[in-house]
Amino acid sequence: LLRREGFLIEAGRKGVQVAPLDMQQVRNLYVVRAALDRAAARLAAANYTRELAYRGRLLLDVGRRAAASSNVPASIEADIDFHLFVYEASGNPLIGETAQPHWQHLRRVMAAALSEGDLRVSVWDEHEGILRALEAGQVDEAEALCRGHAEQMADILTGRLRVVISKAA
């Protein structure tokens, strides 16, 4: 299963090894994530309710606390929970189902690159902007913010991963 999902690769006589992070795969993951996040944000902004707003604000609070704690795994889980919430708020279960197989790879990328506290905090500023657009029913703004967020994260994470990979080489 791990081989089929791309986490392990053949290593000749050594058997298998953990697959190295591939910059093109990371870019591809974020292209898919951006498309799904944009679609989810458009739908969520059009259908946002007071109950969703309450849940979104709770997730924002959890995320900010995780970021402030310097607990990288908690920050990653809170970030994923936020995006899953937007998918759920869209009312289209196929968005979350389509994204689901990619989250393990995204989690790995995030873990490799989110050791910097500055990024963990700024991510939640962006998430708050997305929530504001959802709450206001600003469909175009919510979509644009999600697109920008995913594209910016792809650029930042691939840049940081390049540095991590070059140091390891």
PDB file of C-alpha atoms in Angstrom:
ATOM      1  CA  LEU A   1       0.000   0.000   0.000  1.00  0.00           C
ATOM      2  CA  LEU A   2       2.792   2.438   0.898  1.00  0.00           C
ATOM      3  CA  ARG A   3       4.542   1.648  -2.393  1.00  0.00           C
ATOM      4  CA  ARG A   4       1.363   2.083  -4.378  1.00  0.00           C
ATOM      5  CA  GLU A   5       0.685   5.435  -2.680  1.00  0.00           C
ATOM      6  CA  GLY A   6       4.219   6.650  -3.443  1.00  0.00           C
ATOM      7  CA  PHE A   7       5.656   6.722   0.081  1.00  0.00           C
ATOM      8  CA  LEU A   8       8.127   3.884  -0.509  1.00  0.00           C
ATOM      9  CA  ILE A   9      10.348   3.108  -3.500  1.00  0.00           C
ATOM     10  CA  GLU A  10      12.467   0.132  -4.466  1.00  0.00           C
ATOM     11  CA  ALA A  11      16.086   0.426  -3.298  1.00  0.00           C
ATOM     12  CA  GLY A  12      17.671  -2.529  -5.068  1.00  0.00           C
ATOM     13  CA  ARG A  13      19.267  -5.018  -2.681  1.00  0.00           C
ATOM     14  CA  LYS A  14      18.374  -2.826   0.274  1.00  0.00           C
ATOM     15  CA  GLY A  15      14.680  -3.535  -0.301  1.00  0.00           C
ATOM     16  CA  VAL A  16      12.654  -0.362  -0.027  1.00  0.00           C
ATOM     17  CA  GLN A  17      13.251   3.130   1.259  1.00  0.00           C
ATOM     18  CA  VAL A  18      11.184   6.185   2.004  1.00  0.00           C
ATOM     19  CA  ALA A  19      10.577   8.028  -1.252  1.00  0.00           C
ATOM     20  CA  PRO A  20      12.347  11.389  -1.384  1.00  0.00           C
ATOM     21  CA  LEU A  21      10.168  14.445  -1.682  1.00  0.00           C
ATOM     22  CA  ASP A  22       9.744  15.307  -5.335  1.00  0.00           C
ATOM     23  CA  MET A  23       9.402  18.999  -6.138  1.00  0.00           C
ATOM     24  CA  GLN A  24       7.221  18.386  -9.194  1.00  0.00           C
ATOM     25  CA  GLN A  25       4.886  16.167  -7.197  1.00  0.00           C
ATOM     26  CA  VAL A  26       4.598  18.892  -4.554  1.00  0.00           C
ATOM     27  CA  ARG A  27       3.692  21.428  -7.250  1.00  0.00           C
ATOM     28  CA  ASN A  28       1.162  18.996  -8.719  1.00  0.00           C
ATOM     29  CA  LEU A  29      -0.403  18.412  -5.309  1.00  0.00           C
ATOM     30  CA  TYR A  30      -0.845  22.143  -4.787  1.00  0.00           C
ATOM     31  CA  VAL A  31      -2.376  22.639  -8.241  1.00  0.00           C
ATOM     32  CA  VAL A  32      -5.007  20.054  -7.345  1.00  0.00           C
ATOM     33  CA  ARG A  33      -5.481  21.502  -3.875  1.00  0.00           C
ATOM     34  CA  ALA A  34      -5.880  25.028  -5.254  1.00  0.00           C
ATOM     35  CA  ALA A  35      -8.568  23.889  -7.686  1.00  0.00           C
ATOM     36  CA  LEU A  36     -10.496  22.020  -4.988  1.00  0.00           C
ATOM     37  CA  ASP A  37     -10.108  24.821  -2.429  1.00  0.00           C
ATOM     38  CA  ARG A  38     -11.352  27.405  -4.932  1.00  0.00           C
ATOM     39  CA  ALA A  39     -14.414  25.346  -5.831  1.00  0.00           C
ATOM     40  CA  ALA A  40     -15.161  24.669  -2.168  1.00  0.00           C
ATOM     41  CA  ALA A  41     -14.788  28.338  -1.219  1.00  0.00           C
ATOM     42  CA  ARG A  42     -17.196  29.493  -3.954  1.00  0.00           C
ATOM     43  CA  LEU A  43     -19.849  27.044  -2.829  1.00  0.00           C
ATOM     44  CA  ALA A  44     -19.257  27.642   0.880  1.00  0.00           C
ATOM     45  CA  ALA A  45     -19.524  31.429   0.521  1.00  0.00           C
ATOM     46  CA  ALA A  46     -22.827  31.045  -1.281  1.00  0.00           C
ATOM     47  CA  ASN A  47     -24.241  28.741   1.409  1.00  0.00           C
ATOM     48  CA  TYR A  48     -22.561  29.905   4.626  1.00  0.00           C
ATOM     49  CA  THR A  49     -24.691  29.772   7.770  1.00  0.00           C
ATOM     50  CA  ARG A  50     -24.412  31.115  11.297  1.00  0.00           C
ATOM     51  CA  GLU A  51     -23.622  27.580  12.535  1.00  0.00           C
ATOM     52  CA  LEU A  52     -20.803  27.260  10.011  1.00  0.00           C
ATOM     53  CA  ALA A  53     -19.477  30.677  11.029  1.00  0.00           C
ATOM     54  CA  TYR A  54     -19.352  29.560  14.661  1.00  0.00           C
ATOM     55  CA  ARG A  55     -17.499  26.341  13.776  1.00  0.00           C
ATOM     56  CA  GLY A  56     -15.131  28.231  11.499  1.00  0.00           C
ATOM     57  CA  ARG A  57     -14.243  30.661  14.280  1.00  0.00           C
ATOM     58  CA  LEU A  58     -13.586  27.744  16.659  1.00  0.00           C
ATOM     59  CA  LEU A  59     -11.240  26.177  14.097  1.00  0.00           C
ATOM     60  CA  LEU A  60      -9.478  29.513  13.677  1.00  0.00           C
ATOM     61  CA  ASP A  61      -8.935  29.732  17.430  1.00  0.00           C
ATOM     62  CA  VAL A  62      -7.590  26.160  17.603  1.00  0.00           C
ATOM     63  CA  GLY A  63      -5.257  26.880  14.689  1.00  0.00           C
ATOM     64  CA  ARG A  64      -3.893  30.069  16.171  1.00  0.00           C
ATOM     65  CA  ARG A  65      -3.241  28.308  19.493  1.00  0.00           C
ATOM     66  CA  ALA A  66      -1.457  25.448  17.724  1.00  0.00           C
ATOM     67  CA  ALA A  67       0.681  27.895  15.757  1.00  0.00           C
ATOM     68  CA  ALA A  68       1.594  29.817  18.908  1.00  0.00           C
ATOM     69  CA  SER A  69       2.527  26.601  20.733  1.00  0.00           C
ATOM     70  CA  SER A  70       5.237  25.702  18.178  1.00  0.00           C
ATOM     71  CA  ASN A  71       3.717  22.216  18.008  1.00  0.00           C
ATOM     72  CA  VAL A  72       4.243  21.405  14.315  1.00  0.00           C
ATOM     73  CA  PRO A  73       2.043  18.265  14.239  1.00  0.00           C
ATOM     74  CA  ALA A  74      -0.813  20.148  15.936  1.00  0.00           C
ATOM     75  CA  SER A  75      -0.360  23.040  13.489  1.00  0.00           C
ATOM     76  CA  ILE A  76      -0.540  20.671  10.544  1.00  0.00           C
ATOM     77  CA  GLU A  77      -3.673  18.948  11.861  1.00  0.00           C
ATOM     78  CA  ALA A  78      -5.358  22.289  12.534  1.00  0.00           C
ATOM     79  CA  ASP A  79      -4.494  23.480   9.013  1.00  0.00           C
ATOM     80  CA  ILE A  80      -5.918  20.335   7.449  1.00  0.00           C
ATOM     81  CA  ASP A  81      -9.021  20.568   9.647  1.00  0.00           C
ATOM     82  CA  PHE A  82      -9.576  24.122   8.392  1.00  0.00           C
ATOM     83  CA  HIS A  83      -9.467  23.051   4.746  1.00  0.00           C
ATOM     84  CA  LEU A  84     -11.675  20.022   5.425  1.00  0.00           C
ATOM     85  CA  PHE A  85     -14.137  22.408   7.063  1.00  0.00           C
ATOM     86  CA  VAL A  86     -14.262  24.568   3.930  1.00  0.00           C
ATOM     87  CA  TYR A  87     -14.847  21.422   1.866  1.00  0.00           C
ATOM     88  CA  GLU A  88     -17.671  20.400   4.187  1.00  0.00           C
ATOM     89  CA  ALA A  89     -19.142  23.919   4.167  1.00  0.00           C
ATOM     90  CA  SER A  90     -19.295  23.717   0.379  1.00  0.00           C
ATOM     91  CA  GLY A  91     -22.057  21.162   0.672  1.00  0.00           C
ATOM     92  CA  ASN A  92     -20.402  19.053  -2.038  1.00  0.00           C
ATOM     93  CA  PRO A  93     -19.018  15.849  -0.482  1.00  0.00           C
ATOM     94  CA  LEU A  94     -17.122  14.990  -3.672  1.00  0.00           C
ATOM     95  CA  ILE A  95     -14.653  17.814  -3.025  1.00  0.00           C
ATOM     96  CA  GLY A  96     -13.462  16.300   0.254  1.00  0.00           C
ATOM     97  CA  GLU A  97     -13.512  12.789  -1.180  1.00  0.00           C
ATOM     98  CA  THR A  98     -11.394  13.912  -4.128  1.00  0.00           C
ATOM     99  CA  ALA A  99      -8.875  15.651  -1.857  1.00  0.00           C
ATOM    100  CA  GLN A 100      -8.667  12.844   0.719  1.00  0.00           C
ATOM    101  CA  PRO A 101      -5.977  10.666  -0.931  1.00  0.00           C
ATOM    102  CA  HIS A 102      -3.650  13.659  -1.246  1.00  0.00           C
ATOM    103  CA  TRP A 103      -3.656  14.819   2.379  1.00  0.00           C
ATOM    104  CA  GLN A 104      -1.047  12.286   3.526  1.00  0.00           C
ATOM    105  CA  HIS A 105       1.382  13.593   0.917  1.00  0.00           C
ATOM    106  CA  LEU A 106       0.513  17.197   1.788  1.00  0.00           C
ATOM    107  CA  ARG A 107       0.980  16.411   5.477  1.00  0.00           C
ATOM    108  CA  ARG A 108       4.483  15.113   4.717  1.00  0.00           C
ATOM    109  CA  VAL A 109       5.363  18.246   2.749  1.00  0.00           C
ATOM    110  CA  MET A 110       4.003  20.482   5.491  1.00  0.00           C
ATOM    111  CA  ALA A 111       5.966  18.600   8.167  1.00  0.00           C
ATOM    112  CA  ALA A 112       9.173  19.040   6.198  1.00  0.00           C
ATOM    113  CA  ALA A 113       8.669  22.760   5.724  1.00  0.00           C
ATOM    114  CA  LEU A 114       6.598  24.151   8.616  1.00  0.00           C
ATOM    115  CA  SER A 115       9.272  24.290  11.269  1.00  0.00           C
ATOM    116  CA  GLU A 116       9.365  28.068  10.845  1.00  0.00           C
ATOM    117  CA  GLY A 117       7.024  29.816  13.286  1.00  0.00           C
ATOM    118  CA  ASP A 118       6.517  32.828  11.029  1.00  0.00           C
ATOM    119  CA  LEU A 119       4.753  30.727   8.429  1.00  0.00           C
ATOM    120  CA  ARG A 120       2.549  28.948  10.945  1.00  0.00           C
ATOM    121  CA  VAL A 121       1.244  32.319  12.137  1.00  0.00           C
ATOM    122  CA  SER A 122       0.774  33.929   8.701  1.00  0.00           C
ATOM    123  CA  VAL A 123      -1.179  30.898   7.476  1.00  0.00           C
ATOM    124  CA  TRP A 124      -3.809  31.618  10.104  1.00  0.00           C
ATOM    125  CA  ASP A 125      -4.000  35.265   9.079  1.00  0.00           C
ATOM    126  CA  GLU A 126      -4.821  34.029   5.575  1.00  0.00           C
ATOM    127  CA  HIS A 127      -7.343  31.532   6.936  1.00  0.00           C
ATOM    128  CA  GLU A 128      -9.037  34.331   8.853  1.00  0.00           C
ATOM    129  CA  GLY A 129      -9.349  36.354   5.638  1.00  0.00           C
ATOM    130  CA  ILE A 130     -10.931  33.353   3.933  1.00  0.00           C
ATOM    131  CA  LEU A 131     -13.406  32.969   6.813  1.00  0.00           C
ATOM    132  CA  ARG A 132     -14.342  36.647   6.619  1.00  0.00           C
ATOM    133  CA  ALA A 133     -15.080  36.308   2.912  1.00  0.00           C
ATOM    134  CA  LEU A 134     -17.156  33.178   3.566  1.00  0.00           C
ATOM    135  CA  GLU A 135     -19.091  34.893   6.353  1.00  0.00           C
ATOM    136  CA  ALA A 136     -19.797  37.909   4.130  1.00  0.00           C
ATOM    137  CA  GLY A 137     -20.927  35.690   1.259  1.00  0.00           C
ATOM    138  CA  GLN A 138     -18.206  37.156  -0.963  1.00  0.00           C
ATOM    139  CA  VAL A 139     -17.960  34.321  -3.464  1.00  0.00           C
ATOM    140  CA  ASP A 140     -15.305  35.853  -5.730  1.00  0.00           C
ATOM    141  CA  GLU A 141     -13.207  37.073  -2.797  1.00  0.00           C
ATOM    142  CA  ALA A 142     -13.321  33.694  -1.036  1.00  0.00           C
ATOM    143  CA  GLU A 143     -12.273  31.948  -4.235  1.00  0.00           C
ATOM    144  CA  ALA A 144      -9.450  34.411  -4.892  1.00  0.00           C
ATOM    145  CA  LEU A 145      -8.155  34.162  -1.323  1.00  0.00           C
ATOM    146  CA  CYS A 146      -8.139  30.348  -1.465  1.00  0.00           C
ATOM    147  CA  ARG A 147      -6.357  30.375  -4.801  1.00  0.00           C
ATOM    148  CA  GLY A 148      -3.770  32.852  -3.548  1.00  0.00           C
ATOM    149  CA  HIS A 149      -3.295  30.922  -0.324  1.00  0.00           C
ATOM    150  CA  ALA A 150      -2.656  27.617  -2.128  1.00  0.00           C
ATOM    151  CA  GLU A 151      -0.356  29.192  -4.713  1.00  0.00           C
ATOM    152  CA  GLN A 152       1.624  31.077  -2.079  1.00  0.00           C
ATOM    153  CA  MET A 153       1.961  27.962   0.075  1.00  0.00           C
ATOM    154  CA  ALA A 154       3.182  25.979  -2.930  1.00  0.00           C
ATOM    155  CA  ASP A 155       5.850  28.612  -3.605  1.00  0.00           C
ATOM    156  CA  ILE A 156       6.939  28.878   0.031  1.00  0.00           C
ATOM    157  CA  LEU A 157       6.948  25.165   0.744  1.00  0.00           C
ATOM    158  CA  THR A 158       8.788  24.198  -2.428  1.00  0.00           C
ATOM    159  CA  GLY A 159      11.342  26.939  -1.735  1.00  0.00           C
ATOM    160  CA  ARG A 160      11.907  25.687   1.790  1.00  0.00           C
ATOM    161  CA  LEU A 161      12.009  22.075   0.650  1.00  0.00           C
ATOM    162  CA  ARG A 162      14.669  22.951  -1.919  1.00  0.00           C
ATOM    163  CA  VAL A 163      16.814  24.262   0.916  1.00  0.00           C
ATOM    164  CA  VAL A 164      16.153  21.173   3.091  1.00  0.00           C
ATOM    165  CA  ILE A 165      16.938  18.827   0.199  1.00  0.00           C
ATOM    166  CA  SER A 166      20.117  20.686  -0.794  1.00  0.00           C
ATOM    167  CA  LYS A 167      21.398  20.577   2.807  1.00  0.00           C
ATOM    168  CA  ALA A 168      20.758  16.831   2.943  1.00  0.00           C
ATOM    169  CA  ALA A 169      22.631  16.217  -0.326  1.00  0.00           C
TER     170      ALA A 169
END
